[in-house]
Amino acid sequence: MRALVTGGSGYLGSHVCKRLKQEGWTVVVYDIKEPKHKYADLYCQGDIRDRNTLDDLLKKIKIDVVFHFAGRIEVGESVKIPTEFYDVNTGGTCNLLNVMVKHGVQNIIYSSTAAVYRTVNYQLDEYDEVQYKTNAYAGSKLSAEYAIQQSGLNHIIFRYFNLAGADPDGEMGEDHDPETHLIPRIIQNLNKVEVYGKDYNTTDGTCVRDYVHVCDVAEAHIAAAKYLLDGKESNILNLGTGKGYSVSKIITLIEKVANRKIDIKYLSRRPGDPAKLVANVNLAKKVLNYRPKHDIMSILQTAYDWHTK
C-alpha cells in the first residue's frame, strides 16, 4: 500500500509515518518542511495550495490512501488573519480533493478538530451541533469537512481533541513554531507559565480539555486506512479519551512529573477559546475498535522526557 501524507513532517504526521512504515506501507511525504524523521520513502516539497506540484506527484505515483494533515492550527492567529486560514485549510483541502479525483485516488483520512463543536458541559458526540463562528480555525476546518463529504471520495474525518505526548521511543515529539499548545508550553517554561483566562465557567475557572496521546491517534489512523480499504462506509469520528482536565490541573500534574513548583501568570482570555471540550468516543470504539492506551500521566511523562532530552 502507498500512502500520501500531507504535513508528514509535522507532529502527528511524523508519528503516523512511523506507524505506516511499521505496517509495511510505502510513505510519500508532502510538506513545505523536509521531514526530520526517517519514515518517508519519498519527500516532495510543496504547499498544499500548489495544484501543479500535487498534480505532478499523483501523476507519477499511484496512491491508495491520503492522510491529510497539512494546515494552519494557531487558534489565536486565525482570529487575526481569518482568510489566510480559509485559504490554507479550506482552499488547500479543495485543491487536494480536485487532484485526487483527477487521478482516481479514492480514500482520504482528514485531521479536523473538536473546535467545530458548539461548547457544552457534557461529552461531545459526532451528532452535536457544529458551528463556524468560534474562530476561523474552526470555520476553515468545518468548511473542509463539508468539501470532503461532498467530494464523492471515501473518507474518515477525525475530530481531534487535544493531541499531546511524544513517541515513547524518544524519536519525535511536539515542536510547533510558534508553540501554542499547553503541555509543551508548560514544559518549555517551567519557571513561569502564562495561562489565558481564569474566569471560565469551569470548576477552577480555567479551560477544560480532553488530552489524547499522539500515538493513540496515530494508531486510529492505521485502523481507519484498513477500514476504508475494506470498502466500509465513510464516517466522522471523535478522537479523545472522554476525560477532561483543566489547565490548572495539568500544571499540577506536570509539577509532579518535573518534581518542581511552577509559577503561574494569568492573562486575559485568548480570543476564540471555548471553556470546555471533552469527547464522547463511543462511535470510534464501535467503528474502529479504538481503545486509547495512554492515560494523562503517560501523556505528560512522554512529553516531558522528549522535551528535556
PDB file of C-alpha atoms in Angstrom:
ATOM      1  CA  MET A   1       0.000   0.000   0.000  1.00  0.00           C
ATOM      2  CA  ARG A   2       1.130   3.542  -0.734  1.00  0.00           C
ATOM      3  CA  ALA A   3       0.234   6.489   1.462  1.00  0.00           C
ATOM      4  CA  LEU A   4       0.459  10.198   0.712  1.00  0.00           C
ATOM      5  CA  VAL A   5       0.921  12.075   3.994  1.00  0.00           C
ATOM      6  CA  THR A   6       0.397  15.813   3.625  1.00  0.00           C
ATOM      7  CA  GLY A   7       2.012  17.596   6.554  1.00  0.00           C
ATOM      8  CA  GLY A   8       4.081  14.460   7.100  1.00  0.00           C
ATOM      9  CA  SER A   9       6.930  16.466   8.630  1.00  0.00           C
ATOM     10  CA  GLY A  10       4.701  17.755  11.418  1.00  0.00           C
ATOM     11  CA  TYR A  11       3.829  16.486  14.873  1.00  0.00           C
ATOM     12  CA  LEU A  12       1.070  13.974  14.154  1.00  0.00           C
ATOM     13  CA  GLY A  13       2.241  13.380  10.579  1.00  0.00           C
ATOM     14  CA  SER A  14       5.631  12.154  11.831  1.00  0.00           C
ATOM     15  CA  HIS A  15       4.046   9.674  14.226  1.00  0.00           C
ATOM     16  CA  VAL A  16       1.664   8.381  11.535  1.00  0.00           C
ATOM     17  CA  CYS A  17       4.569   7.944   9.090  1.00  0.00           C
ATOM     18  CA  LYS A  18       6.391   5.814  11.664  1.00  0.00           C
ATOM     19  CA  ARG A  19       3.337   3.584  12.207  1.00  0.00           C
ATOM     20  CA  LEU A  20       2.755   3.252   8.462  1.00  0.00           C
ATOM     21  CA  LYS A  21       6.340   2.072   7.925  1.00  0.00           C
ATOM     22  CA  GLN A  22       5.945  -0.410  10.781  1.00  0.00           C
ATOM     23  CA  GLU A  23       2.901  -1.760   8.910  1.00  0.00           C
ATOM     24  CA  GLY A  24       4.901  -2.116   5.682  1.00  0.00           C
ATOM     25  CA  TRP A  25       3.476   0.851   3.740  1.00  0.00           C
ATOM     26  CA  THR A  26       5.362   2.970   1.216  1.00  0.00           C
ATOM     27  CA  VAL A  27       5.193   6.529   2.572  1.00  0.00           C
ATOM     28  CA  VAL A  28       5.241   9.697   0.462  1.00  0.00           C
ATOM     29  CA  VAL A  29       5.504  12.925   2.480  1.00  0.00           C
ATOM     30  CA  TYR A  30       4.226  16.188   1.015  1.00  0.00           C
ATOM     31  CA  ASP A  31       5.164  19.193   3.134  1.00  0.00           C
ATOM     32  CA  ILE A  32       6.726  22.642   2.995  1.00  0.00           C
ATOM     33  CA  LYS A  33       9.350  21.475   5.504  1.00  0.00           C
ATOM     34  CA  GLU A  34      11.606  18.494   4.955  1.00  0.00           C
ATOM     35  CA  PRO A  35      10.933  15.715   7.480  1.00  0.00           C
ATOM     36  CA  LYS A  36      13.413  15.248  10.313  1.00  0.00           C
ATOM     37  CA  HIS A  37      12.337  11.614  10.716  1.00  0.00           C
ATOM     38  CA  LYS A  38      13.462   8.587   8.694  1.00  0.00           C
ATOM     39  CA  TYR A  39       9.994   7.256   7.847  1.00  0.00           C
ATOM     40  CA  ALA A  40       9.496   8.744   4.375  1.00  0.00           C
ATOM     41  CA  ASP A  41      10.321   6.724   1.264  1.00  0.00           C
ATOM     42  CA  LEU A  42       9.863   9.862  -0.828  1.00  0.00           C
ATOM     43  CA  TYR A  43       9.668  13.540   0.113  1.00  0.00           C
ATOM     44  CA  CYS A  44       8.004  16.114  -2.110  1.00  0.00           C
ATOM     45  CA  GLN A  45       8.347  19.748  -1.082  1.00  0.00           C
ATOM     46  CA  GLY A  46       5.248  21.802  -1.726  1.00  0.00           C
ATOM     47  CA  ASP A  47       2.420  23.946  -0.386  1.00  0.00           C
ATOM     48  CA  ILE A  48      -0.968  22.249  -0.135  1.00  0.00           C
ATOM     49  CA  ARG A  49      -2.334  25.095  -2.285  1.00  0.00           C
ATOM     50  CA  ASP A  50       0.090  24.317  -5.125  1.00  0.00           C
ATOM     51  CA  ARG A  51      -2.039  22.286  -7.538  1.00  0.00           C
ATOM     52  CA  ASN A  52       0.673  21.815 -10.162  1.00  0.00           C
ATOM     53  CA  THR A  53       3.092  20.165  -7.725  1.00  0.00           C
ATOM     54  CA  LEU A  54       0.366  17.908  -6.327  1.00  0.00           C
ATOM     55  CA  ASP A  55      -0.780  17.057  -9.846  1.00  0.00           C
ATOM     56  CA  ASP A  56       2.748  16.114 -10.932  1.00  0.00           C
ATOM     57  CA  LEU A  57       3.185  13.936  -7.845  1.00  0.00           C
ATOM     58  CA  LEU A  58      -0.058  11.966  -8.250  1.00  0.00           C
ATOM     59  CA  LYS A  59       0.626  11.622 -11.968  1.00  0.00           C
ATOM     60  CA  LYS A  60       3.862   9.765 -11.158  1.00  0.00           C
ATOM     61  CA  ILE A  61       2.847   7.680  -8.147  1.00  0.00           C
ATOM     62  CA  LYS A  62      -0.237   5.563  -7.507  1.00  0.00           C
ATOM     63  CA  ILE A  63      -1.589   6.380  -4.042  1.00  0.00           C
ATOM     64  CA  ASP A  64      -4.002   4.154  -2.101  1.00  0.00           C
ATOM     65  CA  VAL A  65      -4.807   6.422   0.871  1.00  0.00           C
ATOM     66  CA  VAL A  66      -4.210  10.115   1.538  1.00  0.00           C
ATOM     67  CA  PHE A  67      -3.623  11.203   5.138  1.00  0.00           C
ATOM     68  CA  HIS A  68      -4.291  14.942   5.112  1.00  0.00           C
ATOM     69  CA  PHE A  69      -2.629  16.801   7.997  1.00  0.00           C
ATOM     70  CA  ALA A  70      -1.276  19.904   6.229  1.00  0.00           C
ATOM     71  CA  GLY A  71      -2.808  23.144   7.501  1.00  0.00           C
ATOM     72  CA  ARG A  72      -2.722  26.085   9.890  1.00  0.00           C
ATOM     73  CA  ILE A  73      -3.543  25.327  13.551  1.00  0.00           C
ATOM     74  CA  GLU A  74      -2.928  28.500  15.603  1.00  0.00           C
ATOM     75  CA  VAL A  75      -6.334  29.490  17.026  1.00  0.00           C
ATOM     76  CA  GLY A  76      -5.261  32.962  18.138  1.00  0.00           C
ATOM     77  CA  GLU A  77      -3.736  33.756  14.751  1.00  0.00           C
ATOM     78  CA  SER A  78      -6.913  32.634  12.998  1.00  0.00           C
ATOM     79  CA  VAL A  79      -8.798  35.439  14.740  1.00  0.00           C
ATOM     80  CA  LYS A  80      -6.280  37.980  13.410  1.00  0.00           C
ATOM     81  CA  ILE A  81      -5.959  36.660   9.840  1.00  0.00           C
ATOM     82  CA  PRO A  82      -9.111  34.604   9.181  1.00  0.00           C
ATOM     83  CA  THR A  83      -8.977  34.495   5.396  1.00  0.00           C
ATOM     84  CA  GLU A  84      -5.431  33.078   5.492  1.00  0.00           C
ATOM     85  CA  PHE A  85      -6.818  30.098   7.408  1.00  0.00           C
ATOM     86  CA  TYR A  86      -9.648  29.602   4.932  1.00  0.00           C
ATOM     87  CA  ASP A  87      -7.121  29.829   2.099  1.00  0.00           C
ATOM     88  CA  VAL A  88      -4.842  27.141   3.555  1.00  0.00           C
ATOM     89  CA  ASN A  89      -7.239  24.842   5.407  1.00  0.00           C
ATOM     90  CA  THR A  90     -10.286  25.001   3.155  1.00  0.00           C
ATOM     91  CA  GLY A  91      -8.730  26.065  -0.152  1.00  0.00           C
ATOM     92  CA  GLY A  92      -5.794  23.695   0.255  1.00  0.00           C
ATOM     93  CA  THR A  93      -8.122  20.802   1.017  1.00  0.00           C
ATOM     94  CA  CYS A  94     -10.290  21.542  -2.033  1.00  0.00           C
ATOM     95  CA  ASN A  95      -7.145  21.694  -4.137  1.00  0.00           C
ATOM     96  CA  LEU A  96      -6.070  18.277  -2.857  1.00  0.00           C
ATOM     97  CA  LEU A  97      -9.556  16.805  -3.419  1.00  0.00           C
ATOM     98  CA  ASN A  98      -9.626  18.017  -7.027  1.00  0.00           C
ATOM     99  CA  VAL A  99      -6.257  16.428  -7.752  1.00  0.00           C
ATOM    100  CA  MET A 100      -7.298  13.184  -6.048  1.00  0.00           C
ATOM    101  CA  VAL A 101     -10.477  12.991  -8.149  1.00  0.00           C
ATOM    102  CA  LYS A 102      -8.491  13.703 -11.321  1.00  0.00           C
ATOM    103  CA  HIS A 103      -6.080  10.840 -10.650  1.00  0.00           C
ATOM    104  CA  GLY A 104      -8.589   8.353  -9.236  1.00  0.00           C
ATOM    105  CA  VAL A 105      -7.334   8.361  -5.631  1.00  0.00           C
ATOM    106  CA  GLN A 106     -10.401   7.246  -3.698  1.00  0.00           C
ATOM    107  CA  ASN A 107      -9.548   7.344   0.029  1.00  0.00           C
ATOM    108  CA  ILE A 108      -8.807  10.270   2.348  1.00  0.00           C
ATOM    109  CA  ILE A 109      -8.360  10.483   6.111  1.00  0.00           C
ATOM    110  CA  TYR A 110      -8.670  14.056   7.330  1.00  0.00           C
ATOM    111  CA  SER A 111      -7.499  15.757  10.501  1.00  0.00           C
ATOM    112  CA  SER A 112     -10.290  18.007  11.701  1.00  0.00           C
ATOM    113  CA  THR A 113     -10.865  19.380  15.182  1.00  0.00           C
ATOM    114  CA  ALA A 114     -13.209  19.403  18.155  1.00  0.00           C
ATOM    115  CA  ALA A 115     -13.171  23.192  17.821  1.00  0.00           C
ATOM    116  CA  VAL A 116     -16.005  22.826  15.279  1.00  0.00           C
ATOM    117  CA  TYR A 117     -18.447  21.962  18.089  1.00  0.00           C
ATOM    118  CA  ARG A 118     -20.610  24.429  19.962  1.00  0.00           C
ATOM    119  CA  THR A 119     -19.403  24.377  23.592  1.00  0.00           C
ATOM    120  CA  VAL A 120     -21.468  22.276  26.002  1.00  0.00           C
ATOM    121  CA  ASN A 121     -20.949  20.985  29.546  1.00  0.00           C
ATOM    122  CA  TYR A 122     -21.205  17.312  28.631  1.00  0.00           C
ATOM    123  CA  GLN A 123     -19.211  14.936  26.440  1.00  0.00           C
ATOM    124  CA  LEU A 124     -19.490  15.903  22.786  1.00  0.00           C
ATOM    125  CA  ASP A 125     -20.551  13.312  20.263  1.00  0.00           C
ATOM    126  CA  GLU A 126     -20.485  13.446  16.471  1.00  0.00           C
ATOM    127  CA  TYR A 127     -24.153  14.408  16.249  1.00  0.00           C
ATOM    128  CA  ASP A 128     -23.824  17.518  18.412  1.00  0.00           C
ATOM    129  CA  GLU A 129     -24.225  20.938  16.856  1.00  0.00           C
ATOM    130  CA  VAL A 130     -21.288  22.337  14.916  1.00  0.00           C
ATOM    131  CA  GLN A 131     -20.562  25.972  14.132  1.00  0.00           C
ATOM    132  CA  TYR A 132     -18.079  28.058  12.185  1.00  0.00           C
ATOM    133  CA  LYS A 133     -18.267  31.211  14.318  1.00  0.00           C
ATOM    134  CA  THR A 134     -15.997  30.188  17.217  1.00  0.00           C
ATOM    135  CA  ASN A 135     -12.870  31.175  15.265  1.00  0.00           C
ATOM    136  CA  ALA A 136     -11.582  30.990  11.701  1.00  0.00           C
ATOM    137  CA  TYR A 137      -9.535  27.892  12.516  1.00  0.00           C
ATOM    138  CA  ALA A 138     -12.738  26.020  13.382  1.00  0.00           C
ATOM    139  CA  GLY A 139     -14.613  27.562  10.462  1.00  0.00           C
ATOM    140  CA  SER A 140     -11.952  26.644   7.939  1.00  0.00           C
ATOM    141  CA  LYS A 141     -11.770  23.072   9.221  1.00  0.00           C
ATOM    142  CA  LEU A 142     -15.552  22.675   9.163  1.00  0.00           C
ATOM    143  CA  SER A 143     -15.702  24.009   5.614  1.00  0.00           C
ATOM    144  CA  ALA A 144     -13.042  21.481   4.615  1.00  0.00           C
ATOM    145  CA  GLU A 145     -15.131  18.726   6.217  1.00  0.00           C
ATOM    146  CA  TYR A 146     -18.110  19.704   4.070  1.00  0.00           C
ATOM    147  CA  ALA A 147     -15.966  19.696   0.928  1.00  0.00           C
ATOM    148  CA  ILE A 148     -14.676  16.193   1.724  1.00  0.00           C
ATOM    149  CA  GLN A 149     -18.182  14.886   2.468  1.00  0.00           C
ATOM    150  CA  GLN A 150     -19.485  16.202  -0.843  1.00  0.00           C
ATOM    151  CA  SER A 151     -16.434  15.184  -2.919  1.00  0.00           C
ATOM    152  CA  GLY A 152     -17.641  11.652  -3.591  1.00  0.00           C
ATOM    153  CA  LEU A 153     -14.443  10.223  -2.087  1.00  0.00           C
ATOM    154  CA  ASN A 154     -14.316   7.586   0.630  1.00  0.00           C
ATOM    155  CA  HIS A 155     -13.352   9.325   3.853  1.00  0.00           C
ATOM    156  CA  ILE A 156     -12.825   9.217   7.569  1.00  0.00           C
ATOM    157  CA  ILE A 157     -12.897  12.656   9.182  1.00  0.00           C
ATOM    158  CA  PHE A 158     -11.298  12.630  12.616  1.00  0.00           C
ATOM    159  CA  ARG A 159     -12.226  15.404  15.033  1.00  0.00           C
ATOM    160  CA  TYR A 160      -9.242  15.501  17.367  1.00  0.00           C
ATOM    161  CA  PHE A 161      -9.484  16.813  20.847  1.00  0.00           C
ATOM    162  CA  ASN A 162      -6.108  17.841  22.334  1.00  0.00           C
ATOM    163  CA  LEU A 163      -3.225  15.844  20.904  1.00  0.00           C
ATOM    164  CA  ALA A 164      -0.325  15.619  23.334  1.00  0.00           C
ATOM    165  CA  GLY A 165       2.569  13.429  24.427  1.00  0.00           C
ATOM    166  CA  ALA A 166       5.520  12.100  22.462  1.00  0.00           C
ATOM    167  CA  ASP A 167       6.859   8.922  20.895  1.00  0.00           C
ATOM    168  CA  PRO A 168       7.808   6.590  23.804  1.00  0.00           C
ATOM    169  CA  ASP A 169      10.956   5.627  21.857  1.00  0.00           C
ATOM    170  CA  GLY A 170      12.060   9.271  22.110  1.00  0.00           C
ATOM    171  CA  GLU A 171      12.379   9.777  18.360  1.00  0.00           C
ATOM    172  CA  MET A 172       9.807  12.547  17.901  1.00  0.00           C
ATOM    173  CA  GLY A 173       7.591  14.913  19.855  1.00  0.00           C
ATOM    174  CA  GLU A 174       5.597  18.121  19.732  1.00  0.00           C
ATOM    175  CA  ASP A 175       7.577  21.051  18.357  1.00  0.00           C
ATOM    176  CA  HIS A 176       5.498  23.788  16.741  1.00  0.00           C
ATOM    177  CA  ASP A 177       6.884  27.208  15.860  1.00  0.00           C
ATOM    178  CA  PRO A 178       5.385  29.193  17.448  1.00  0.00           C
ATOM    179  CA  GLU A 179       4.259  26.751  20.133  1.00  0.00           C
ATOM    180  CA  THR A 180       0.647  27.416  21.129  1.00  0.00           C
ATOM    181  CA  HIS A 181      -0.286  24.093  22.755  1.00  0.00           C
ATOM    182  CA  LEU A 182      -0.494  23.950  26.526  1.00  0.00           C
ATOM    183  CA  ILE A 183       1.609  20.962  27.573  1.00  0.00           C
ATOM    184  CA  PRO A 184       4.778  21.779  25.575  1.00  0.00           C
ATOM    185  CA  ARG A 185       4.423  25.457  26.550  1.00  0.00           C
ATOM    186  CA  ILE A 186       4.438  24.487  30.235  1.00  0.00           C
ATOM    187  CA  ILE A 187       7.403  22.120  29.876  1.00  0.00           C
ATOM    188  CA  GLN A 188       9.366  24.732  27.902  1.00  0.00           C
ATOM    189  CA  ASN A 189       8.620  27.426  30.514  1.00  0.00           C
ATOM    190  CA  LEU A 190       8.799  25.700  33.888  1.00  0.00           C
ATOM    191  CA  ASN A 191       9.857  28.900  35.658  1.00  0.00           C
ATOM    192  CA  LYS A 192       6.676  30.779  34.792  1.00  0.00           C
ATOM    193  CA  VAL A 193       3.690  29.624  32.748  1.00  0.00           C
ATOM    194  CA  GLU A 194       1.230  32.031  31.169  1.00  0.00           C
ATOM    195  CA  VAL A 195      -2.407  30.926  31.425  1.00  0.00           C
ATOM    196  CA  TYR A 196      -5.067  32.540  29.268  1.00  0.00           C
ATOM    197  CA  GLY A 197      -8.117  33.214  31.427  1.00  0.00           C
ATOM    198  CA  LYS A 198      -9.210  32.119  34.906  1.00  0.00           C
ATOM    199  CA  ASP A 199     -12.852  33.185  34.761  1.00  0.00           C
ATOM    200  CA  TYR A 200     -14.360  30.436  32.619  1.00  0.00           C
ATOM    201  CA  ASN A 201     -17.455  28.571  33.768  1.00  0.00           C
ATOM    202  CA  THR A 202     -15.457  25.540  34.940  1.00  0.00           C
ATOM    203  CA  THR A 203     -14.579  24.067  38.345  1.00  0.00           C
ATOM    204  CA  ASP A 204     -11.433  26.176  38.821  1.00  0.00           C
ATOM    205  CA  GLY A 205     -12.056  28.896  36.209  1.00  0.00           C
ATOM    206  CA  THR A 206      -9.526  27.598  33.676  1.00  0.00           C
ATOM    207  CA  CYS A 207     -10.324  25.860  30.367  1.00  0.00           C
ATOM    208  CA  VAL A 208     -11.030  22.129  30.384  1.00  0.00           C
ATOM    209  CA  ARG A 209      -9.714  19.908  27.599  1.00  0.00           C
ATOM    210  CA  ASP A 210      -9.592  16.227  26.681  1.00  0.00           C
ATOM    211  CA  TYR A 211      -5.932  15.242  26.140  1.00  0.00           C
ATOM    212  CA  VAL A 212      -5.200  12.239  23.927  1.00  0.00           C
ATOM    213  CA  HIS A 213      -1.788  10.696  23.248  1.00  0.00           C
ATOM    214  CA  VAL A 214      -0.445  11.242  19.734  1.00  0.00           C
ATOM    215  CA  CYS A 215       0.422   7.532  19.440  1.00  0.00           C
ATOM    216  CA  ASP A 216      -3.177   6.514  20.185  1.00  0.00           C
ATOM    217  CA  VAL A 217      -4.326   8.907  17.467  1.00  0.00           C
ATOM    218  CA  ALA A 218      -1.715   7.556  15.032  1.00  0.00           C
ATOM    219  CA  GLU A 219      -2.965   4.031  15.767  1.00  0.00           C
ATOM    220  CA  ALA A 220      -6.510   5.126  14.914  1.00  0.00           C
ATOM    221  CA  HIS A 221      -5.275   6.334  11.515  1.00  0.00           C
ATOM    222  CA  ILE A 222      -3.870   2.893  10.691  1.00  0.00           C
ATOM    223  CA  ALA A 223      -7.217   1.358  11.642  1.00  0.00           C
ATOM    224  CA  ALA A 224      -9.054   3.956   9.527  1.00  0.00           C
ATOM    225  CA  ALA A 225      -6.935   3.173   6.465  1.00  0.00           C
ATOM    226  CA  LYS A 226      -7.680  -0.544   6.773  1.00  0.00           C
ATOM    227  CA  TYR A 227     -11.361   0.291   7.290  1.00  0.00           C
ATOM    228  CA  LEU A 228     -11.577   2.336   4.081  1.00  0.00           C
ATOM    229  CA  LEU A 229      -9.585  -0.189   2.062  1.00  0.00           C
ATOM    230  CA  ASP A 230     -12.081  -2.833   3.190  1.00  0.00           C
ATOM    231  CA  GLY A 231     -14.754  -0.789   1.414  1.00  0.00           C
ATOM    232  CA  LYS A 232     -16.627   0.295   4.523  1.00  0.00           C
ATOM    233  CA  GLU A 233     -18.739   3.450   4.669  1.00  0.00           C
ATOM    234  CA  SER A 234     -17.371   6.951   5.260  1.00  0.00           C
ATOM    235  CA  ASN A 235     -17.683   8.420   8.735  1.00  0.00           C
ATOM    236  CA  ILE A 236     -16.868  11.282  11.118  1.00  0.00           C
ATOM    237  CA  LEU A 237     -15.275  10.187  14.400  1.00  0.00           C
ATOM    238  CA  ASN A 238     -14.118  11.876  17.596  1.00  0.00           C
ATOM    239  CA  LEU A 239     -10.654  11.033  18.908  1.00  0.00           C
ATOM    240  CA  GLY A 240     -10.140  11.807  22.581  1.00  0.00           C
ATOM    241  CA  THR A 241     -10.312   9.869  25.848  1.00  0.00           C
ATOM    242  CA  GLY A 242     -13.603  11.023  27.347  1.00  0.00           C
ATOM    243  CA  LYS A 243     -11.865  12.646  30.330  1.00  0.00           C
ATOM    244  CA  GLY A 244     -11.389  16.386  30.807  1.00  0.00           C
ATOM    245  CA  TYR A 245      -8.584  18.156  32.673  1.00  0.00           C
ATOM    246  CA  SER A 246      -8.417  21.852  33.472  1.00  0.00           C
ATOM    247  CA  VAL A 247      -5.343  23.941  32.670  1.00  0.00           C
ATOM    248  CA  SER A 248      -4.677  24.297  36.419  1.00  0.00           C
ATOM    249  CA  LYS A 249      -4.873  20.524  36.905  1.00  0.00           C
ATOM    250  CA  ILE A 250      -2.434  19.906  34.045  1.00  0.00           C
ATOM    251  CA  ILE A 251       0.039  22.334  35.633  1.00  0.00           C
ATOM    252  CA  THR A 252      -0.272  20.499  38.961  1.00  0.00           C
ATOM    253  CA  LEU A 253       0.360  17.134  37.288  1.00  0.00           C
ATOM    254  CA  ILE A 254       3.397  18.452  35.396  1.00  0.00           C
ATOM    255  CA  GLU A 255       4.762  19.717  38.714  1.00  0.00           C
ATOM    256  CA  LYS A 256       4.683  16.077  39.881  1.00  0.00           C
ATOM    257  CA  VAL A 257       6.381  14.816  36.707  1.00  0.00           C
ATOM    258  CA  ALA A 258       9.067  17.538  36.797  1.00  0.00           C
ATOM    259  CA  ASN A 259       9.339  17.472  40.608  1.00  0.00           C
ATOM    260  CA  ARG A 260       9.248  21.243  40.886  1.00  0.00           C
ATOM    261  CA  LYS A 261       6.881  24.138  41.574  1.00  0.00           C
ATOM    262  CA  ILE A 262       5.675  26.180  38.599  1.00  0.00           C
ATOM    263  CA  ASP A 263       4.752  29.856  38.895  1.00  0.00           C
ATOM    264  CA  ILE A 264       1.619  30.922  37.021  1.00  0.00           C
ATOM    265  CA  LYS A 265       0.919  34.255  35.372  1.00  0.00           C
ATOM    266  CA  TYR A 266      -2.736  34.706  34.462  1.00  0.00           C
ATOM    267  CA  LEU A 267      -3.528  36.682  31.330  1.00  0.00           C
ATOM    268  CA  SER A 268      -6.817  37.689  29.749  1.00  0.00           C
ATOM    269  CA  ARG A 269      -8.729  35.092  27.729  1.00  0.00           C
ATOM    270  CA  ARG A 270      -7.336  34.159  24.340  1.00  0.00           C
ATOM    271  CA  PRO A 271      -9.795  35.003  21.558  1.00  0.00           C
ATOM    272  CA  GLY A 272     -11.755  32.007  20.293  1.00  0.00           C
ATOM    273  CA  ASP A 273     -11.077  29.635  23.209  1.00  0.00           C
ATOM    274  CA  PRO A 274     -14.164  27.652  24.334  1.00  0.00           C
ATOM    275  CA  ALA A 275     -14.475  26.818  28.040  1.00  0.00           C
ATOM    276  CA  LYS A 276     -14.769  23.039  27.753  1.00  0.00           C
ATOM    277  CA  LEU A 277     -14.150  20.363  25.097  1.00  0.00           C
ATOM    278  CA  VAL A 278     -14.427  16.708  26.123  1.00  0.00           C
ATOM    279  CA  ALA A 279     -15.073  13.815  23.729  1.00  0.00           C
ATOM    280  CA  ASN A 280     -17.564  11.025  23.608  1.00  0.00           C
ATOM    281  CA  VAL A 281     -15.519   8.366  21.784  1.00  0.00           C
ATOM    282  CA  ASN A 282     -18.100   5.562  21.686  1.00  0.00           C
ATOM    283  CA  LEU A 283     -18.529   5.772  17.915  1.00  0.00           C
ATOM    284  CA  ALA A 284     -14.778   5.442  17.271  1.00  0.00           C
ATOM    285  CA  LYS A 285     -14.752   2.446  19.637  1.00  0.00           C
ATOM    286  CA  LYS A 286     -17.608   0.856  17.717  1.00  0.00           C
ATOM    287  CA  VAL A 287     -16.377   1.611  14.188  1.00  0.00           C
ATOM    288  CA  LEU A 288     -12.593   1.201  14.572  1.00  0.00           C
ATOM    289  CA  ASN A 289     -12.273  -0.638  17.896  1.00  0.00           C
ATOM    290  CA  TYR A 290     -10.484   2.487  19.129  1.00  0.00           C
ATOM    291  CA  ARG A 291      -9.020   1.983  22.611  1.00  0.00           C
ATOM    292  CA  PRO A 292      -6.603   4.664  23.869  1.00  0.00           C
ATOM    293  CA  LYS A 293      -3.736   3.034  25.771  1.00  0.00           C
ATOM    294  CA  HIS A 294      -2.141   6.122  27.320  1.00  0.00           C
ATOM    295  CA  ASP A 295      -3.531   7.916  30.381  1.00  0.00           C
ATOM    296  CA  ILE A 296      -2.815  11.543  31.304  1.00  0.00           C
ATOM    297  CA  MET A 297       0.346  10.701  33.261  1.00  0.00           C
ATOM    298  CA  SER A 298       1.751   8.726  30.318  1.00  0.00           C
ATOM    299  CA  ILE A 299       0.987  11.692  28.060  1.00  0.00           C
ATOM    300  CA  LEU A 300       2.780  14.122  30.379  1.00  0.00           C
ATOM    301  CA  GLN A 301       5.729  11.817  31.102  1.00  0.00           C
ATOM    302  CA  THR A 302       6.483  11.080  27.434  1.00  0.00           C
ATOM    303  CA  ALA A 303       6.176  14.771  26.577  1.00  0.00           C
ATOM    304  CA  TYR A 304       8.471  15.767  29.454  1.00  0.00           C
ATOM    305  CA  ASP A 305      11.045  13.087  28.604  1.00  0.00           C
ATOM    306  CA  TRP A 306      11.178  14.138  24.944  1.00  0.00           C
ATOM    307  CA  HIS A 307      11.451  17.882  25.634  1.00  0.00           C
ATOM    308  CA  THR A 308      14.059  17.529  28.379  1.00  0.00           C
ATOM    309  CA  LYS A 309      16.211  15.245  26.177  1.00  0.00           C
TER     310      LYS A 309
END
